[in-house]
């Protein structure tokens, strides 16, 4: 046996790409050429294959990491001599790497317009494996029309014009080349320069929103590899279908492909979703989670939901459609999974922070010149660390039937940014003072707003705080940031009349909302956690007891 380092092969012009999907985990057996991870730039997504067959020992990348040619992906144990040298994965299909197309300024034409296969680099006789439109469909400029596949890559071919599809000139299995006629559009159509100049590279969206590039490039599974089965974990699907499945939280390995060679199409993903919703199919992902909790609840996955309403809003008034930011899409998929899969309960409580607030204000006054402003959140982080130490199950994660108790205290805090919610992490908050925490929080919040947080700065949290205190509100039910098991929501403190046994006293009360995973934590423990947290915030000297 030998251990090999599997690295990112030559991925052409891509400088830094983001890891958006991990397709294997430690312990998995992989074949040579099996895809290990998917990476995405703003122009394309690609699957990175394994150069060897073996067993995954250790993943060296996490979701969100930036990688480039030569970055270490994972350690692979392979059969053979221990002397086998460390090798890089074979070169990626650099020819498939997209080159930027000229910005498309649509011109207007009327009458039939021919859409042809634009310049697809060195690829010859690529097979049409998916047809994404049909006669009568209205297509936009840059909308993907078909997916083609060579033995190295699959790519979606976009339309060079907008209009109504009058006739399709290709069918599944056809071999196409540069210049071949794909479709005829009719009506008044907007024509992008790419149609007039087929030499422009087709594989990059030239539309105004490059992040939504319609075209993706993938290192394809070799033709001889059989159609994916859940057991193999090798779903055969184009990057756009993978992306679609990810957005819906659909485990592709469980979807049966109806396309050529068993390829999974958008329609397959949609019909799988419908089956899950109707209870006809239970996803393995959900079963695994259910296995982790006592059998008392029975099946429980038959959500029995009716389909999502499809409404033509323009019937009711003018509308504007805007793509959601990438962060929103990613966090949305995570939030949906966490909301559905965790039996979460929220305890609301109030705690008296009158004295702490007075201390905070005086501390800030004394340290005005230091430039470091201490907000209530820094104290909350310290107080939570104390409560997590006293109630360690709140600092744990589920691992099958076991709990992983973390002996570190890395506290995530939700930060509101123009692009969406981000959760930077204060590492080792137990070892840091209020000033250091405040300084780090300020730096991390700024980086989050500027979109400059590194994946490392957003990972490893063992507990999260979501503070809306600077904004307002009373209580809310935060969603647990899996695989954590609890999250504290905090709203704005207000002066309340509090009965001291003789009279009402004006006290500054802080509303707390603690959401916890009922598989790990019981209601009584949650109530105790909140009470203890309130006691600490009421009098920090208790930390010393
Ligand atoms: N009660 C009363 N006032 C509070 C308070 C509370 N609980 N928490 C903060 N404040 C005050 C601060 O003292 C500060 O007052 P001054 O301007 O008078 O000094 C003001 O509100 C603004 O504070 P802040 O929000 O800038 O600082 P913070 O440390 O409390 O929070 C950060 C930092 C990054 C967490 C915050 O800016 C943020 O992004 N919050 C939103 C988090 C979020 O979106 N959560 C929802 C997740 S679920 O979708």
XYZ file of C-alpha atoms and ligand atoms in Angstrom:
594
model
C 0.000 0.000 0.000
C 1.161 3.524 -0.698
C -0.300 6.917 -0.009
C -0.605 9.266 -2.979
C -1.304 12.955 -2.984
C -4.044 13.695 -5.496
C -3.751 17.264 -6.708
C -5.731 19.534 -8.993
C -4.479 18.921 -12.531
C -3.899 21.587 -15.145
C -7.181 23.467 -15.288
C -6.150 25.872 -17.943
C -6.599 29.559 -17.415
C -8.381 29.277 -14.100
C -6.470 31.018 -11.400
C -8.519 30.211 -8.334
C -11.696 28.170 -8.346
C -14.056 27.400 -5.492
C -14.783 23.894 -4.259
C -18.565 23.598 -4.527
C -19.085 19.878 -4.117
C -17.249 17.055 -2.379
C -18.140 13.809 -4.100
C -16.167 11.443 -1.890
C -15.367 11.078 1.791
C -12.670 9.321 3.804
C -13.099 5.577 3.506
C -14.627 5.700 0.007
C -13.144 3.505 -2.687
C -12.615 5.423 -5.893
C -11.757 4.355 -9.395
C -9.228 6.029 -11.641
C -10.994 8.920 -13.421
C -13.781 9.018 -10.847
C -14.749 12.590 -10.034
C -13.646 13.666 -6.562
C -14.758 17.259 -6.262
C -16.506 19.886 -8.341
C -14.933 23.309 -8.609
C -16.482 26.411 -10.012
C -15.211 29.717 -11.290
C -17.538 32.488 -12.337
C -17.441 31.025 -15.825
C -17.473 27.275 -15.554
C -17.651 24.339 -13.255
C -15.468 21.286 -13.566
C -15.156 17.970 -11.917
C -11.709 16.983 -10.768
C -11.021 13.302 -11.336
C -8.789 10.914 -9.470
C -5.626 9.915 -11.250
C -5.618 6.534 -9.521
C -7.927 3.970 -8.026
C -7.723 3.587 -4.263
C -9.278 4.396 -0.915
C -9.686 7.986 0.254
C -7.632 8.440 3.431
C -8.054 12.148 4.037
C -9.742 15.054 2.286
C -7.528 18.106 2.094
C -10.192 20.520 0.844
C -13.481 21.719 2.273
C -16.509 23.286 0.642
C -15.784 26.886 -0.199
C -12.005 26.434 -0.379
C -10.219 28.101 -3.267
C -7.952 25.797 -5.247
C -5.820 26.016 -8.363
C -3.622 23.777 -10.479
C -1.441 21.753 -8.127
C -3.537 22.252 -4.962
C -3.747 19.136 -2.812
C -7.213 17.564 -2.986
C -6.880 14.403 -0.945
C -4.646 11.582 0.211
C -5.365 8.290 -1.526
C -4.260 4.873 -0.394
C -3.433 2.773 -3.432
C -2.442 -0.836 -3.796
C 1.198 -1.321 -4.710
C 4.690 -0.615 -3.569
C 5.275 1.870 -0.779
C 7.816 3.423 -3.081
C 5.145 4.684 -5.502
C 5.967 8.350 -5.847
C 3.596 11.172 -5.090
C 1.887 12.044 -8.345
C -0.341 14.709 -9.716
C -3.625 13.839 -11.344
C -3.531 13.637 -15.117
C -3.888 16.822 -17.021
C -7.397 18.148 -17.182
C -8.898 18.863 -20.555
C -7.330 22.264 -20.804
C -8.755 22.548 -24.274
C -12.160 22.544 -22.711
C -11.346 25.517 -20.553
C -13.507 28.366 -21.630
C -12.066 31.544 -22.976
C -13.998 34.715 -22.353
C -16.380 35.695 -25.089
C -16.879 39.258 -26.126
C -19.633 41.050 -24.278
C -22.820 40.481 -26.155
C -24.682 43.579 -27.159
C -27.819 42.212 -28.698
C -28.792 43.529 -32.101
C -32.326 43.089 -33.316
C -33.271 40.953 -36.295
C -36.534 39.496 -37.479
C -37.434 36.350 -39.346
C -35.803 32.954 -38.983
C -32.373 32.894 -37.390
C -30.069 29.927 -37.548
C -28.284 28.923 -34.356
C -25.110 26.997 -35.003
C -22.467 25.277 -32.914
C -19.915 27.950 -32.111
C -16.192 27.446 -31.621
C -15.816 24.584 -29.172
C -12.070 24.483 -29.195
C -10.341 21.299 -30.225
C -13.416 19.135 -29.911
C -14.571 17.235 -32.953
C -17.629 15.031 -33.375
C -19.023 15.655 -29.905
C -22.188 13.782 -29.034
C -25.461 15.505 -28.223
C -26.379 14.013 -24.862
C -29.125 16.355 -23.741
C -31.601 18.631 -25.481
C -32.847 21.331 -23.189
C -35.434 23.027 -25.390
C -38.230 21.993 -27.734
C -40.083 23.655 -30.612
C -42.295 26.417 -29.294
C -39.998 27.270 -26.367
C -38.981 30.885 -25.921
C -35.237 31.129 -25.431
C -33.012 33.957 -24.306
C -29.606 34.873 -25.619
C -27.065 32.642 -23.849
C -29.687 30.162 -22.694
C -28.333 26.629 -22.948
C -29.871 24.671 -25.828
C -28.091 21.345 -25.762
C -25.349 19.537 -23.867
C -22.608 17.873 -25.834
C -20.008 15.486 -24.573
C -16.618 14.369 -25.769
C -14.566 11.778 -23.949
C -13.038 14.544 -21.877
C -15.675 17.135 -21.174
C -19.305 17.956 -21.354
C -20.466 21.421 -22.203
C -23.681 23.226 -22.691
C -24.103 25.070 -25.951
C -25.849 28.400 -25.546
C -28.115 30.130 -28.000
C -26.563 33.007 -29.883
C -29.976 34.636 -30.234
C -33.262 35.092 -28.444
C -36.551 34.012 -29.964
C -38.958 31.111 -30.298
C -37.587 27.692 -31.243
C -39.140 26.876 -34.623
C -37.216 23.757 -35.409
C -34.522 21.648 -33.771
C -31.913 20.350 -36.162
C -30.233 17.868 -33.827
C -31.366 14.886 -31.844
C -29.911 12.861 -28.996
C -26.864 10.896 -30.045
C -26.012 13.120 -33.050
C -22.380 14.048 -33.515
C -21.831 17.755 -34.044
C -18.965 20.059 -34.954
C -18.277 23.765 -35.137
C -20.741 25.461 -37.480
C -23.355 22.703 -37.474
C -26.925 23.918 -37.471
C -28.610 23.359 -34.106
C -31.918 25.134 -34.303
C -33.934 27.709 -36.151
C -35.463 30.500 -34.125
C -38.197 32.763 -35.311
C -39.965 35.917 -34.288
C -38.235 39.168 -33.537
C -35.008 37.977 -32.117
C -32.144 39.640 -30.367
C -28.917 38.422 -31.894
C -25.677 38.334 -29.934
C -22.380 38.843 -31.738
C -21.432 35.267 -30.959
C -23.780 34.096 -33.723
C -22.192 36.312 -36.328
C -18.728 35.426 -35.139
C -18.653 31.745 -34.385
C -14.978 32.019 -33.639
C -15.889 33.505 -30.264
C -15.615 30.899 -27.602
C -19.074 29.519 -26.849
C -18.359 28.086 -23.517
C -18.699 31.233 -21.503
C -21.830 33.135 -20.881
C -21.435 36.529 -22.416
C -24.516 37.769 -20.643
C -24.418 40.565 -18.142
C -24.259 38.209 -15.179
C -21.160 36.101 -15.559
C -21.805 34.405 -12.231
C -24.842 32.808 -13.781
C -22.852 31.422 -16.704
C -25.075 29.059 -18.570
C -22.232 26.975 -19.785
C -20.202 24.616 -17.738
C -17.299 22.396 -18.522
C -16.811 19.114 -16.807
C -14.198 16.469 -16.835
C -16.488 13.773 -18.038
C -16.619 10.278 -16.739
C -15.030 8.119 -19.434
C -17.524 6.567 -21.794
C -16.784 3.054 -20.578
C -17.711 3.824 -16.981
C -21.167 2.445 -16.393
C -24.073 4.663 -15.563
C -23.983 5.810 -11.987
C -25.750 3.874 -9.349
C -26.215 4.999 -5.770
C -23.739 2.354 -4.688
C -21.015 3.686 -6.948
C -21.765 7.275 -6.062
C -20.989 8.272 -9.647
C -24.015 10.142 -10.899
C -23.741 10.916 -14.584
C -24.965 14.475 -14.981
C -23.890 17.755 -16.477
C -22.598 20.488 -14.169
C -25.780 22.508 -14.587
C -27.899 19.536 -13.542
C -25.598 18.994 -10.564
C -25.992 22.641 -9.660
C -29.771 22.400 -9.981
C -29.787 19.279 -7.794
C -27.590 20.985 -5.207
C -29.947 23.948 -5.073
C -32.865 21.609 -4.389
C -30.848 19.474 -1.983
C -31.405 16.418 -4.197
C -28.851 13.609 -3.691
C -27.909 12.879 -7.309
C -26.646 9.421 -6.443
C -30.237 8.432 -5.782
C -31.690 9.823 -9.012
C -32.266 7.483 -11.955
C -31.122 9.056 -15.198
C -33.392 8.887 -18.237
C -30.954 10.523 -20.673
C -28.489 8.988 -23.013
C -26.308 6.410 -21.254
C -28.420 6.898 -18.154
C -27.491 10.557 -17.858
C -29.470 12.487 -15.262
C -31.422 15.409 -16.698
C -33.173 18.402 -15.132
C -36.461 16.571 -15.623
C -35.134 13.574 -13.646
C -34.171 15.844 -10.763
C -37.593 17.479 -10.850
C -39.428 14.186 -10.920
C -37.257 12.852 -8.069
C -38.187 15.925 -6.027
C -41.862 15.332 -6.755
C -41.539 11.687 -5.667
C -39.898 12.697 -2.379
C -42.538 15.310 -1.763
C -45.333 12.839 -2.431
C -43.700 10.271 -0.161
C -43.139 7.779 -2.974
C -39.378 7.988 -2.484
C -37.465 8.382 0.731
C -34.009 9.809 0.229
C -31.055 7.969 1.686
C -29.865 11.261 3.100
C -32.992 11.596 5.195
C -32.889 7.932 6.176
C -29.361 8.359 7.460
C -30.442 11.203 9.687
C -33.438 9.240 10.894
C -31.181 6.356 11.741
C -29.346 8.689 14.052
C -32.380 9.241 16.253
C -34.549 6.808 18.163
C -37.041 4.880 16.065
C -39.996 6.180 18.074
C -41.169 8.630 15.432
C -41.738 6.021 12.714
C -41.111 6.779 9.017
C -41.800 10.471 9.078
C -40.288 11.357 5.712
C -43.626 11.374 3.904
C -43.872 15.111 3.837
C -47.015 14.948 1.747
C -46.451 18.444 0.467
C -48.356 19.823 -2.459
C -46.197 21.241 -5.279
C -44.704 24.689 -4.955
C -47.168 27.227 -6.405
C -46.277 28.423 -9.872
C -47.701 31.888 -10.302
C -47.474 34.256 -13.244
C -46.991 37.373 -11.126
C -47.195 39.626 -14.183
C -50.934 38.955 -14.161
C -51.147 41.040 -11.018
C -48.720 43.848 -11.780
C -45.260 44.726 -13.007
C -42.415 42.594 -11.675
C -38.659 42.343 -12.023
C -36.758 39.061 -11.857
C -33.317 39.116 -10.237
C -31.053 36.139 -9.706
C -30.188 35.560 -6.067
C -26.570 36.044 -5.049
C -24.370 32.981 -4.895
C -24.126 33.282 -1.114
C -27.917 33.380 -0.810
C -28.263 30.294 -2.970
C -25.686 28.355 -0.997
C -26.953 29.462 2.398
C -30.541 28.838 1.257
C -29.821 25.201 0.442
C -28.081 24.740 3.789
C -30.848 26.456 5.733
C -33.499 24.346 4.031
C -31.672 21.117 4.880
C -31.100 22.222 8.469
C -34.683 23.372 8.924
C -36.105 20.123 7.567
C -33.702 17.610 9.027
C -33.220 18.899 12.548
C -36.031 18.479 15.096
C -35.388 21.955 16.424
C -37.028 23.658 19.383
C -36.577 27.276 20.419
C -36.674 28.526 24.023
C -37.271 32.229 24.463
C -36.061 33.994 27.560
C -35.087 37.401 28.936
C -32.063 38.264 30.997
C -31.159 41.319 32.997
C -28.111 43.071 31.532
C -28.542 46.411 33.348
C -25.222 46.178 35.193
C -23.347 44.645 32.263
C -24.527 47.414 29.939
C -23.390 50.050 32.474
C -19.998 48.302 32.617
C -19.822 48.098 28.795
C -20.598 51.815 28.410
C -18.043 52.859 31.045
C -15.422 50.523 29.566
C -15.930 52.027 26.140
C -15.626 55.510 27.613
C -12.385 54.643 29.401
C -10.974 53.108 26.244
C -12.252 55.667 23.795
C -8.756 56.359 22.510
C -7.969 52.708 21.823
C -10.375 52.702 18.883
C -11.841 49.372 19.997
C -15.560 49.520 20.684
C -17.026 46.735 22.756
C -20.576 45.687 21.881
C -22.863 43.357 23.811
C -22.051 40.583 21.357
C -18.484 40.244 22.685
C -19.854 39.648 26.202
C -22.408 37.222 24.787
C -19.623 35.211 23.176
C -17.783 34.958 26.499
C -20.980 34.128 28.387
C -21.839 31.416 25.861
C -18.387 29.880 26.257
C -19.041 29.628 30.014
C -22.457 28.028 29.395
C -21.003 25.634 26.784
C -18.376 24.540 29.317
C -21.076 23.856 31.885
C -23.390 22.119 29.363
C -20.998 20.431 26.907
C -23.694 18.753 24.804
C -24.432 22.202 23.379
C -20.851 22.198 22.033
C -21.204 18.807 20.365
C -22.143 17.316 17.001
C -24.023 14.175 16.070
C -22.032 11.413 14.428
C -24.383 8.505 13.773
C -25.264 7.132 17.173
C -22.417 8.991 18.888
C -21.824 12.561 19.983
C -18.588 14.350 19.258
C -17.861 16.641 22.209
C -15.609 19.449 21.078
C -12.968 20.560 23.483
C -12.505 23.827 21.666
C -14.810 26.833 21.741
C -15.040 28.370 18.285
C -18.011 30.719 18.191
C -19.611 31.699 14.885
C -21.540 34.937 14.615
C -24.036 35.736 11.871
C -23.063 38.824 9.919
C -25.441 40.657 7.640
C -23.709 41.556 4.355
C -24.933 43.098 1.097
C -24.575 39.668 -0.528
C -26.363 37.751 2.176
C -25.767 36.081 5.494
C -22.237 34.977 6.391
C -20.965 33.347 9.562
C -17.371 34.222 10.480
C -15.897 32.344 13.400
C -14.029 33.571 16.486
C -11.617 30.719 17.135
C -10.703 29.726 20.709
C -13.008 32.327 22.224
C -12.345 30.764 25.655
C -8.721 31.886 25.452
C -9.462 35.463 24.394
C -10.460 38.562 26.292
C -13.350 40.898 25.496
C -11.102 43.417 23.713
C -9.474 40.807 21.525
C -12.855 39.309 20.671
C -14.235 42.765 19.842
C -11.267 43.576 17.622
C -11.486 40.245 15.783
C -15.253 40.591 15.418
C -14.843 44.028 13.866
C -12.211 42.754 11.435
C -14.203 39.653 10.486
C -17.479 41.590 10.084
C -15.716 44.058 7.766
C -14.176 41.252 5.741
C -17.621 39.616 5.508
C -19.198 42.824 4.215
C -16.343 43.257 1.690
C -16.707 39.639 0.555
C -13.150 38.892 1.649
C -13.652 36.179 4.254
C -11.523 33.112 3.645
C -13.135 29.666 3.984
C -10.952 29.080 7.060
C -12.437 32.153 8.711
C -15.918 30.713 8.201
C -15.309 27.159 9.286
C -14.957 25.192 12.472
C -17.642 26.844 14.597
C -18.885 24.732 17.485
C -21.757 27.088 18.383
C -23.244 30.154 16.682
C -24.775 33.413 17.842
C -27.089 35.414 15.631
C -27.493 38.918 17.015
C -30.128 41.275 15.691
C -29.514 43.521 18.702
C -28.186 46.374 16.605
C -31.362 46.366 14.529
C -34.318 45.634 16.774
C -37.046 43.084 17.229
C -37.999 40.944 20.170
C -37.581 37.206 19.559
C -36.983 34.977 16.568
C -36.264 31.334 15.856
C -32.758 30.991 14.442
C -31.990 27.901 12.349
C -29.192 25.670 13.625
C -26.006 25.799 11.594
C -25.448 22.038 11.121
C -23.529 20.083 12.242
C -23.718 22.290 15.315
C -26.566 21.414 17.663
C -27.623 24.810 18.992
C -27.696 28.476 18.104
C -28.436 31.539 20.199
C -30.534 34.353 18.748
C -30.367 37.729 20.443
C -32.562 40.780 19.890
C -32.482 44.356 21.076
C -32.465 45.004 24.809
C -35.154 47.292 26.225
C -35.925 48.782 29.602
C -38.688 46.730 31.214
C -40.493 47.007 34.547
C -39.202 44.091 36.630
C -40.780 43.179 39.974
C -38.142 42.945 42.732
C -40.553 41.621 45.368
C -41.569 45.067 46.564
C -41.800 47.285 43.525
C -41.281 47.394 39.789
C -37.752 48.433 38.854
C -36.652 49.648 35.426
C -34.190 47.012 34.211
C -32.470 46.527 30.858
C -33.696 43.184 29.576
C -32.074 41.243 26.735
C -34.300 38.840 24.753
C -32.654 35.478 24.061
C -33.878 32.775 21.676
C -32.024 29.482 21.948
C -32.721 26.907 19.224
C -31.506 23.381 19.962
C -31.500 19.964 18.337
C -33.906 17.758 20.262
C -32.017 14.620 19.221
C -29.101 15.791 21.337
C -30.534 18.176 23.891
C -33.585 17.936 26.129
C -35.902 20.779 27.017
C -34.774 20.828 30.630
C -31.116 21.176 29.592
C -32.054 23.993 27.227
C -33.922 25.819 29.989
C -30.920 25.360 32.318
C -28.552 26.636 29.625
C -30.624 29.796 29.170
C -30.980 30.356 32.904
C -27.230 29.962 33.429
C -26.477 32.225 30.468
C -28.792 34.837 31.945
C -27.066 34.524 35.331
C -23.645 35.073 33.763
C -24.851 38.068 31.764
C -26.480 39.361 34.946
C -23.234 39.038 36.875
C -20.074 37.970 35.094
C -18.378 37.149 38.430
C -20.289 33.851 38.296
C -17.822 32.678 35.632
C -15.247 32.496 38.419
C -17.348 30.234 40.654
N -29.440 45.505 22.424
C -29.343 46.829 22.249
N -28.419 47.413 21.473
C -27.568 46.613 20.840
C -27.596 45.221 20.983
C -28.588 44.666 21.824
N -28.712 43.367 22.001
N -26.623 44.687 20.231
C -25.994 45.697 19.635
N -26.576 46.846 20.000
C -26.176 48.193 19.608
C -24.672 48.339 19.662
O -24.259 48.637 20.963
C -24.453 49.459 18.704
O -24.862 50.659 19.325
P -24.084 52.047 19.088
O -24.070 52.228 17.597
O -24.900 53.029 19.824
O -22.741 51.838 19.656
C -25.488 49.181 17.617
O -26.471 48.365 18.221
C -24.959 48.481 16.385
O -24.283 47.311 16.777
P -23.669 46.375 15.657
O -24.721 45.561 15.034
O -22.856 47.205 14.730
O -22.614 45.493 16.432
P -22.792 44.065 17.048
O -21.485 43.734 17.640
O -23.961 43.958 17.910
O -23.042 43.118 15.779
C -22.711 42.104 13.677
C -22.079 42.913 14.777
C -21.712 41.895 12.571
C -23.125 40.753 14.220
C -23.966 42.841 13.163
O -23.576 44.039 12.543
C -24.815 42.067 12.213
O -24.491 41.847 11.048
N -25.997 41.624 12.728
C -26.992 40.920 11.918
C -26.894 39.420 12.131
C -28.006 38.733 11.366
O -28.301 39.071 10.231
N -28.646 37.766 12.001
C -29.764 37.115 11.430
C -29.374 35.765 11.016
S -30.770 34.855 10.518
O -31.057 35.472 9.065
